[in-house]
Amino acid sequence: MAQPLSPESQTLYAELMDRLRMQERTKGFADLEGGFASKTVRGASYWYFRTSEGPGGQREFYLGPDDPATHRLMETYRETRRATEADQVGLERLAAMLRSGGLLITDGPSARVIQGLAAAGVFRLGGVLVGTHAFLVLGNALGVHWSSSLRTQDVDIAAPRRMEIAIPDSRDLKHADVPQALEALQMGFLPVPGLDPRSPHTAFKVRGQALRVDLLTPGSGRS
C-alpha cells in the first residue's frame, strides 16, 4: 500500500530535484574538495591541486607556474568554493525537512556506494539503479510513501553488455571502472567469485556485512 505525501513534502522534493539537476549541469572546478600544493622543479615553483574525490582516490592536477595568473585561478577557486559550500548547506537543510516529512531514504553506506559509482561515470555511461533503492526513489518521485518497511543493502546496477566494467582507466568517461571506484571508497569491498573465473567480477561484498553491489546485464545468445 502507498500513502500520499503531503503537498508541502512533494513541493520541497520538486525543489530539491531542481536544485540537484542545476548543480549537476553547472559542475566545475570548485565542486572538487581539495587543496593546493607547490612543487619546485629545476629551481622553478609550480602549483598543483590535490583531491581525493572521484573513482581514482588521491589525484593531482597541474595548475601552472607560480605567477599572478595561477594565483588568480586559486583565489577564484576559493571564492567559488565558499558559494558551493553555502549551496550544499541549503541542500542538506532541504533533505532534513524531507526526512521529517516522511520521504523514503536509503542507508548511509549504500548512499555512499551509489555516490561513488556516480562519480566513476557508471550512470552517465548507461548504468541504471534497480532493486530496492530504485523502488524508494520511485516512491518519492510519485509523491507516495510505501507502507512496506522492506530494506536491503544490495546495490543493484543494471547495465548494457557494451558497458565495460573492468577497464583500468575511466578518466576519459568511455569506461567505468567499478572495482576501482569501490576500492577508492575504502569500505572493504571484495570481489565475489563467479561461475567462470575467466570472466570479470560482477558482484562485490563487504566481508561480514550485508552491503553488496551487483552488476546485472541482459542475457545474449541462444542460452
PDB file of C-alpha atoms in Angstrom:
ATOM      1  CA  MET A   1       0.000   0.000   0.000  1.00  0.00           C
ATOM      2  CA  ALA A   2       1.066   3.572  -0.599  1.00  0.00           C
ATOM      3  CA  GLN A   3       0.150   6.686   1.338  1.00  0.00           C
ATOM      4  CA  PRO A   4       0.360  10.066  -0.417  1.00  0.00           C
ATOM      5  CA  LEU A   5       2.950  12.502   0.860  1.00  0.00           C
ATOM      6  CA  SER A   6       1.760  15.926   1.945  1.00  0.00           C
ATOM      7  CA  PRO A   7       1.641  18.649  -0.741  1.00  0.00           C
ATOM      8  CA  GLU A   8       4.344  20.508   1.196  1.00  0.00           C
ATOM      9  CA  SER A   9       6.683  17.494   1.035  1.00  0.00           C
ATOM     10  CA  GLN A  10       6.010  16.992  -2.668  1.00  0.00           C
ATOM     11  CA  THR A  11       6.773  20.660  -3.348  1.00  0.00           C
ATOM     12  CA  LEU A  12      10.004  20.519  -1.333  1.00  0.00           C
ATOM     13  CA  TYR A  13      11.041  17.343  -3.169  1.00  0.00           C
ATOM     14  CA  ALA A  14      10.478  19.011  -6.539  1.00  0.00           C
ATOM     15  CA  GLU A  15      12.595  21.960  -5.396  1.00  0.00           C
ATOM     16  CA  LEU A  16      15.366  19.626  -4.221  1.00  0.00           C
ATOM     17  CA  MET A  17      15.425  17.799  -7.556  1.00  0.00           C
ATOM     18  CA  ASP A  18      15.554  21.074  -9.491  1.00  0.00           C
ATOM     19  CA  ARG A  19      18.495  22.276  -7.423  1.00  0.00           C
ATOM     20  CA  LEU A  20      20.324  18.967  -7.795  1.00  0.00           C
ATOM     21  CA  ARG A  21      19.856  18.977 -11.571  1.00  0.00           C
ATOM     22  CA  MET A  22      21.151  22.524 -11.748  1.00  0.00           C
ATOM     23  CA  GLN A  23      24.119  21.559  -9.590  1.00  0.00           C
ATOM     24  CA  GLU A  24      24.908  18.661 -11.918  1.00  0.00           C
ATOM     25  CA  ARG A  25      24.702  20.843 -15.046  1.00  0.00           C
ATOM     26  CA  THR A  26      26.927  23.563 -13.614  1.00  0.00           C
ATOM     27  CA  LYS A  27      29.593  21.379 -12.016  1.00  0.00           C
ATOM     28  CA  GLY A  28      33.071  22.841 -12.226  1.00  0.00           C
ATOM     29  CA  PHE A  29      36.472  23.091 -10.592  1.00  0.00           C
ATOM     30  CA  ALA A  30      35.056  24.439  -7.312  1.00  0.00           C
ATOM     31  CA  ASP A  31      32.898  21.328  -6.836  1.00  0.00           C
ATOM     32  CA  LEU A  32      36.037  19.329  -6.102  1.00  0.00           C
ATOM     33  CA  GLU A  33      37.081  19.330  -2.458  1.00  0.00           C
ATOM     34  CA  GLY A  34      40.837  19.554  -2.097  1.00  0.00           C
ATOM     35  CA  GLY A  35      43.810  21.838  -1.594  1.00  0.00           C
ATOM     36  CA  PHE A  36      46.730  23.449  -3.358  1.00  0.00           C
ATOM     37  CA  ALA A  37      50.345  22.324  -3.179  1.00  0.00           C
ATOM     38  CA  SER A  38      53.519  23.886  -4.515  1.00  0.00           C
ATOM     39  CA  LYS A  39      56.413  21.972  -6.055  1.00  0.00           C
ATOM     40  CA  THR A  40      59.867  23.107  -7.062  1.00  0.00           C
ATOM     41  CA  VAL A  41      61.164  21.616 -10.302  1.00  0.00           C
ATOM     42  CA  ARG A  42      64.618  22.595 -11.554  1.00  0.00           C
ATOM     43  CA  GLY A  43      64.586  25.729  -9.451  1.00  0.00           C
ATOM     44  CA  ALA A  44      61.126  26.901 -10.572  1.00  0.00           C
ATOM     45  CA  SER A  45      57.917  26.737  -8.484  1.00  0.00           C
ATOM     46  CA  TYR A  46      54.665  25.251  -9.818  1.00  0.00           C
ATOM     47  CA  TRP A  47      51.214  24.878  -8.285  1.00  0.00           C
ATOM     48  CA  TYR A  48      49.060  21.730  -8.224  1.00  0.00           C
ATOM     49  CA  PHE A  49      45.593  20.884  -6.962  1.00  0.00           C
ATOM     50  CA  ARG A  50      45.149  17.690  -4.930  1.00  0.00           C
ATOM     51  CA  THR A  51      41.817  15.971  -4.400  1.00  0.00           C
ATOM     52  CA  SER A  52      40.659  12.562  -3.213  1.00  0.00           C
ATOM     53  CA  GLU A  53      37.232  12.828  -4.832  1.00  0.00           C
ATOM     54  CA  GLY A  54      36.302  10.648  -7.788  1.00  0.00           C
ATOM     55  CA  PRO A  55      36.892   6.992  -8.642  1.00  0.00           C
ATOM     56  CA  GLY A  56      40.678   7.020  -8.552  1.00  0.00           C
ATOM     57  CA  GLY A  57      41.283   8.146  -4.985  1.00  0.00           C
ATOM     58  CA  GLN A  58      44.012  10.745  -4.408  1.00  0.00           C
ATOM     59  CA  ARG A  59      44.814  12.660  -7.603  1.00  0.00           C
ATOM     60  CA  GLU A  60      46.867  15.693  -8.500  1.00  0.00           C
ATOM     61  CA  PHE A  61      46.239  18.255 -11.260  1.00  0.00           C
ATOM     62  CA  TYR A  62      48.718  20.757 -12.623  1.00  0.00           C
ATOM     63  CA  LEU A  63      47.564  24.400 -12.380  1.00  0.00           C
ATOM     64  CA  GLY A  64      50.502  26.454 -13.605  1.00  0.00           C
ATOM     65  CA  PRO A  65      53.715  28.220 -12.643  1.00  0.00           C
ATOM     66  CA  ASP A  66      53.984  30.399  -9.547  1.00  0.00           C
ATOM     67  CA  ASP A  67      52.784  33.588 -11.214  1.00  0.00           C
ATOM     68  CA  PRO A  68      49.891  36.103 -10.809  1.00  0.00           C
ATOM     69  CA  ALA A  69      47.657  34.214 -13.275  1.00  0.00           C
ATOM     70  CA  THR A  70      47.885  30.992 -11.266  1.00  0.00           C
ATOM     71  CA  HIS A  71      47.278  32.851  -8.005  1.00  0.00           C
ATOM     72  CA  ARG A  72      44.151  34.449  -9.507  1.00  0.00           C
ATOM     73  CA  LEU A  73      42.946  30.985 -10.504  1.00  0.00           C
ATOM     74  CA  MET A  74      43.421  29.730  -6.946  1.00  0.00           C
ATOM     75  CA  GLU A  75      41.634  32.748  -5.463  1.00  0.00           C
ATOM     76  CA  THR A  76      38.726  32.242  -7.870  1.00  0.00           C
ATOM     77  CA  TYR A  77      38.507  28.632  -6.703  1.00  0.00           C
ATOM     78  CA  ARG A  78      38.374  29.722  -3.043  1.00  0.00           C
ATOM     79  CA  GLU A  79      35.624  32.277  -3.691  1.00  0.00           C
ATOM     80  CA  THR A  80      33.550  29.878  -5.778  1.00  0.00           C
ATOM     81  CA  ARG A  81      34.126  27.104  -3.269  1.00  0.00           C
ATOM     82  CA  ARG A  82      32.597  29.202  -0.481  1.00  0.00           C
ATOM     83  CA  ALA A  83      29.469  29.709  -2.612  1.00  0.00           C
ATOM     84  CA  THR A  84      29.375  25.982  -3.430  1.00  0.00           C
ATOM     85  CA  GLU A  85      29.564  25.070   0.257  1.00  0.00           C
ATOM     86  CA  ALA A  86      26.741  27.506   1.032  1.00  0.00           C
ATOM     87  CA  ASP A  87      24.603  25.819  -1.642  1.00  0.00           C
ATOM     88  CA  GLN A  88      25.392  22.442  -0.099  1.00  0.00           C
ATOM     89  CA  VAL A  89      24.173  23.643   3.294  1.00  0.00           C
ATOM     90  CA  GLY A  90      20.883  24.624   1.661  1.00  0.00           C
ATOM     91  CA  LEU A  91      20.556  21.194   0.036  1.00  0.00           C
ATOM     92  CA  GLU A  92      21.206  19.451   3.346  1.00  0.00           C
ATOM     93  CA  ARG A  93      18.563  21.612   5.034  1.00  0.00           C
ATOM     94  CA  LEU A  94      16.035  20.644   2.354  1.00  0.00           C
ATOM     95  CA  ALA A  95      16.925  16.966   2.742  1.00  0.00           C
ATOM     96  CA  ALA A  96      16.431  17.154   6.523  1.00  0.00           C
ATOM     97  CA  MET A  97      12.998  18.733   6.048  1.00  0.00           C
ATOM     98  CA  LEU A  98      12.054  15.988   3.597  1.00  0.00           C
ATOM     99  CA  ARG A  99      13.116  13.247   6.002  1.00  0.00           C
ATOM    100  CA  SER A 100      10.880  14.826   8.612  1.00  0.00           C
ATOM    101  CA  GLY A 101       8.092  14.963   6.021  1.00  0.00           C
ATOM    102  CA  GLY A 102       8.115  11.197   5.531  1.00  0.00           C
ATOM    103  CA  LEU A 103      10.148  10.752   2.373  1.00  0.00           C
ATOM    104  CA  LEU A 104      11.866   7.400   1.997  1.00  0.00           C
ATOM    105  CA  ILE A 105      15.626   7.391   2.430  1.00  0.00           C
ATOM    106  CA  THR A 106      18.385   4.871   1.892  1.00  0.00           C
ATOM    107  CA  ASP A 107      21.007   3.914   4.451  1.00  0.00           C
ATOM    108  CA  GLY A 108      24.306   5.784   4.696  1.00  0.00           C
ATOM    109  CA  PRO A 109      26.687   3.068   3.403  1.00  0.00           C
ATOM    110  CA  SER A 110      24.516   2.323   0.374  1.00  0.00           C
ATOM    111  CA  ALA A 111      24.198   6.039  -0.395  1.00  0.00           C
ATOM    112  CA  ARG A 112      27.986   6.353  -0.259  1.00  0.00           C
ATOM    113  CA  VAL A 113      28.375   3.471  -2.717  1.00  0.00           C
ATOM    114  CA  ILE A 114      25.827   4.949  -5.126  1.00  0.00           C
ATOM    115  CA  GLN A 115      27.565   8.327  -4.955  1.00  0.00           C
ATOM    116  CA  GLY A 116      30.927   6.668  -5.637  1.00  0.00           C
ATOM    117  CA  LEU A 117      29.566   4.811  -8.674  1.00  0.00           C
ATOM    118  CA  ALA A 118      28.086   8.058  -9.973  1.00  0.00           C
ATOM    119  CA  ALA A 119      31.461   9.786  -9.611  1.00  0.00           C
ATOM    120  CA  ALA A 120      33.034   6.936 -11.599  1.00  0.00           C
ATOM    121  CA  GLY A 121      30.681   7.652 -14.508  1.00  0.00           C
ATOM    122  CA  VAL A 122      28.622   4.457 -14.188  1.00  0.00           C
ATOM    123  CA  PHE A 123      25.262   6.179 -14.652  1.00  0.00           C
ATOM    124  CA  ARG A 124      26.470   8.586 -17.338  1.00  0.00           C
ATOM    125  CA  LEU A 125      27.593   5.561 -19.349  1.00  0.00           C
ATOM    126  CA  GLY A 126      24.216   3.837 -19.247  1.00  0.00           C
ATOM    127  CA  GLY A 127      24.058   2.157 -15.856  1.00  0.00           C
ATOM    128  CA  VAL A 128      20.653   2.205 -14.147  1.00  0.00           C
ATOM    129  CA  LEU A 129      19.901   1.835 -10.451  1.00  0.00           C
ATOM    130  CA  VAL A 130      17.413  -1.022  -9.905  1.00  0.00           C
ATOM    131  CA  GLY A 131      16.140  -3.013  -6.947  1.00  0.00           C
ATOM    132  CA  THR A 132      15.169  -1.741  -3.502  1.00  0.00           C
ATOM    133  CA  HIS A 133      16.938   1.606  -3.740  1.00  0.00           C
ATOM    134  CA  ALA A 134      15.292   2.397  -7.059  1.00  0.00           C
ATOM    135  CA  PHE A 135      11.930   1.459  -5.513  1.00  0.00           C
ATOM    136  CA  LEU A 136      12.500   4.044  -2.777  1.00  0.00           C
ATOM    137  CA  VAL A 137      13.335   6.706  -5.359  1.00  0.00           C
ATOM    138  CA  LEU A 138      10.187   5.887  -7.356  1.00  0.00           C
ATOM    139  CA  GLY A 139       8.029   6.382  -4.275  1.00  0.00           C
ATOM    140  CA  ASN A 140       9.464   9.842  -3.678  1.00  0.00           C
ATOM    141  CA  ALA A 141       9.116  10.759  -7.351  1.00  0.00           C
ATOM    142  CA  LEU A 142       5.469   9.642  -7.352  1.00  0.00           C
ATOM    143  CA  GLY A 143       4.742  11.530  -4.132  1.00  0.00           C
ATOM    144  CA  VAL A 144       3.889   8.469  -2.053  1.00  0.00           C
ATOM    145  CA  HIS A 145       5.258   6.667   0.989  1.00  0.00           C
ATOM    146  CA  TRP A 146       5.381   2.889   0.619  1.00  0.00           C
ATOM    147  CA  SER A 147       3.923   1.151   3.651  1.00  0.00           C
ATOM    148  CA  SER A 148       6.378  -1.741   3.298  1.00  0.00           C
ATOM    149  CA  SER A 149       9.396  -1.471   5.569  1.00  0.00           C
ATOM    150  CA  LEU A 150      11.467  -3.814   3.369  1.00  0.00           C
ATOM    151  CA  ARG A 151      15.094  -2.669   3.194  1.00  0.00           C
ATOM    152  CA  THR A 152      18.165  -4.368   1.786  1.00  0.00           C
ATOM    153  CA  GLN A 153      21.765  -3.271   1.455  1.00  0.00           C
ATOM    154  CA  ASP A 154      22.089  -4.700  -2.049  1.00  0.00           C
ATOM    155  CA  VAL A 155      23.015  -2.012  -4.567  1.00  0.00           C
ATOM    156  CA  ASP A 156      21.898  -3.387  -7.939  1.00  0.00           C
ATOM    157  CA  ILE A 157      23.094  -1.731 -11.142  1.00  0.00           C
ATOM    158  CA  ALA A 158      21.645  -2.782 -14.489  1.00  0.00           C
ATOM    159  CA  ALA A 159      23.830  -2.037 -17.485  1.00  0.00           C
ATOM    160  CA  PRO A 160      24.038  -2.956 -21.165  1.00  0.00           C
ATOM    161  CA  ARG A 161      26.678  -5.526 -22.028  1.00  0.00           C
ATOM    162  CA  ARG A 162      28.594  -2.926 -24.045  1.00  0.00           C
ATOM    163  CA  MET A 163      29.451  -1.053 -20.841  1.00  0.00           C
ATOM    164  CA  GLU A 164      32.910  -2.250 -19.878  1.00  0.00           C
ATOM    165  CA  ILE A 165      33.235  -2.760 -16.162  1.00  0.00           C
ATOM    166  CA  ALA A 166      36.879  -3.742 -15.694  1.00  0.00           C
ATOM    167  CA  ILE A 167      38.939  -1.290 -17.730  1.00  0.00           C
ATOM    168  CA  PRO A 168      41.727   0.355 -15.705  1.00  0.00           C
ATOM    169  CA  ASP A 169      41.316   3.950 -16.948  1.00  0.00           C
ATOM    170  CA  SER A 170      37.922   5.670 -16.615  1.00  0.00           C
ATOM    171  CA  ARG A 171      39.007   9.308 -16.812  1.00  0.00           C
ATOM    172  CA  ASP A 172      38.042   9.592 -20.468  1.00  0.00           C
ATOM    173  CA  LEU A 173      34.478   8.595 -19.398  1.00  0.00           C
ATOM    174  CA  LYS A 174      34.361   5.906 -22.085  1.00  0.00           C
ATOM    175  CA  HIS A 175      34.716   3.168 -19.490  1.00  0.00           C
ATOM    176  CA  ALA A 176      33.537   2.821 -15.906  1.00  0.00           C
ATOM    177  CA  ASP A 177      35.986   1.026 -13.646  1.00  0.00           C
ATOM    178  CA  VAL A 178      33.611  -0.252 -10.995  1.00  0.00           C
ATOM    179  CA  PRO A 179      36.196  -2.268  -8.996  1.00  0.00           C
ATOM    180  CA  GLN A 180      38.469   0.776  -8.729  1.00  0.00           C
ATOM    181  CA  ALA A 181      35.549   3.019  -7.740  1.00  0.00           C
ATOM    182  CA  LEU A 182      34.575   0.633  -4.923  1.00  0.00           C
ATOM    183  CA  GLU A 183      38.176   0.276  -3.779  1.00  0.00           C
ATOM    184  CA  ALA A 184      38.543   4.070  -3.622  1.00  0.00           C
ATOM    185  CA  LEU A 185      35.673   4.182  -1.089  1.00  0.00           C
ATOM    186  CA  GLN A 186      37.845   2.191   1.347  1.00  0.00           C
ATOM    187  CA  MET A 187      34.842   0.315   2.694  1.00  0.00           C
ATOM    188  CA  GLY A 188      36.355  -3.173   2.388  1.00  0.00           C
ATOM    189  CA  PHE A 189      34.686  -4.381  -0.811  1.00  0.00           C
ATOM    190  CA  LEU A 190      35.940  -7.723  -2.125  1.00  0.00           C
ATOM    191  CA  PRO A 191      35.002  -9.414  -5.428  1.00  0.00           C
ATOM    192  CA  VAL A 192      32.613 -12.362  -5.195  1.00  0.00           C
ATOM    193  CA  PRO A 193      33.928 -15.254  -7.332  1.00  0.00           C
ATOM    194  CA  GLY A 194      31.712 -16.094 -10.282  1.00  0.00           C
ATOM    195  CA  LEU A 195      30.998 -19.377 -12.033  1.00  0.00           C
ATOM    196  CA  ASP A 196      33.582 -18.616 -14.722  1.00  0.00           C
ATOM    197  CA  PRO A 197      36.899 -17.445 -13.203  1.00  0.00           C
ATOM    198  CA  ARG A 198      37.935 -16.030 -16.588  1.00  0.00           C
ATOM    199  CA  SER A 199      35.082 -13.501 -16.594  1.00  0.00           C
ATOM    200  CA  PRO A 200      35.252 -10.087 -14.869  1.00  0.00           C
ATOM    201  CA  HIS A 201      33.773  -9.966 -11.395  1.00  0.00           C
ATOM    202  CA  THR A 202      30.209  -8.659 -11.386  1.00  0.00           C
ATOM    203  CA  ALA A 203      29.483  -8.833  -7.643  1.00  0.00           C
ATOM    204  CA  PHE A 204      31.314  -7.208  -4.718  1.00  0.00           C
ATOM    205  CA  LYS A 205      30.674  -7.596  -0.991  1.00  0.00           C
ATOM    206  CA  VAL A 206      31.960  -6.233   2.298  1.00  0.00           C
ATOM    207  CA  ARG A 207      33.075  -9.179   4.411  1.00  0.00           C
ATOM    208  CA  GLY A 208      30.905  -9.688   7.492  1.00  0.00           C
ATOM    209  CA  GLN A 209      28.283  -7.171   6.345  1.00  0.00           C
ATOM    210  CA  ALA A 210      25.137  -7.239   4.246  1.00  0.00           C
ATOM    211  CA  LEU A 211      26.390  -4.469   1.949  1.00  0.00           C
ATOM    212  CA  ARG A 212      26.766  -5.811  -1.586  1.00  0.00           C
ATOM    213  CA  VAL A 213      26.993  -4.442  -5.139  1.00  0.00           C
ATOM    214  CA  ASP A 214      25.699  -6.494  -8.085  1.00  0.00           C
ATOM    215  CA  LEU A 215      26.151  -5.594 -11.749  1.00  0.00           C
ATOM    216  CA  LEU A 216      23.315  -7.005 -13.849  1.00  0.00           C
ATOM    217  CA  THR A 217      23.382  -7.307 -17.633  1.00  0.00           C
ATOM    218  CA  PRO A 218      20.826  -8.732 -20.077  1.00  0.00           C
ATOM    219  CA  GLY A 219      21.435 -12.194 -21.470  1.00  0.00           C
ATOM    220  CA  SER A 220      22.572 -12.773 -25.031  1.00  0.00           C
ATOM    221  CA  GLY A 221      22.794 -15.717 -27.375  1.00  0.00           C
ATOM    222  CA  ARG A 222      20.596 -18.788 -27.572  1.00  0.00           C
ATOM    223  CA  SER A 223      21.073 -19.695 -23.919  1.00  0.00           C
TER     224      SER A 223
END
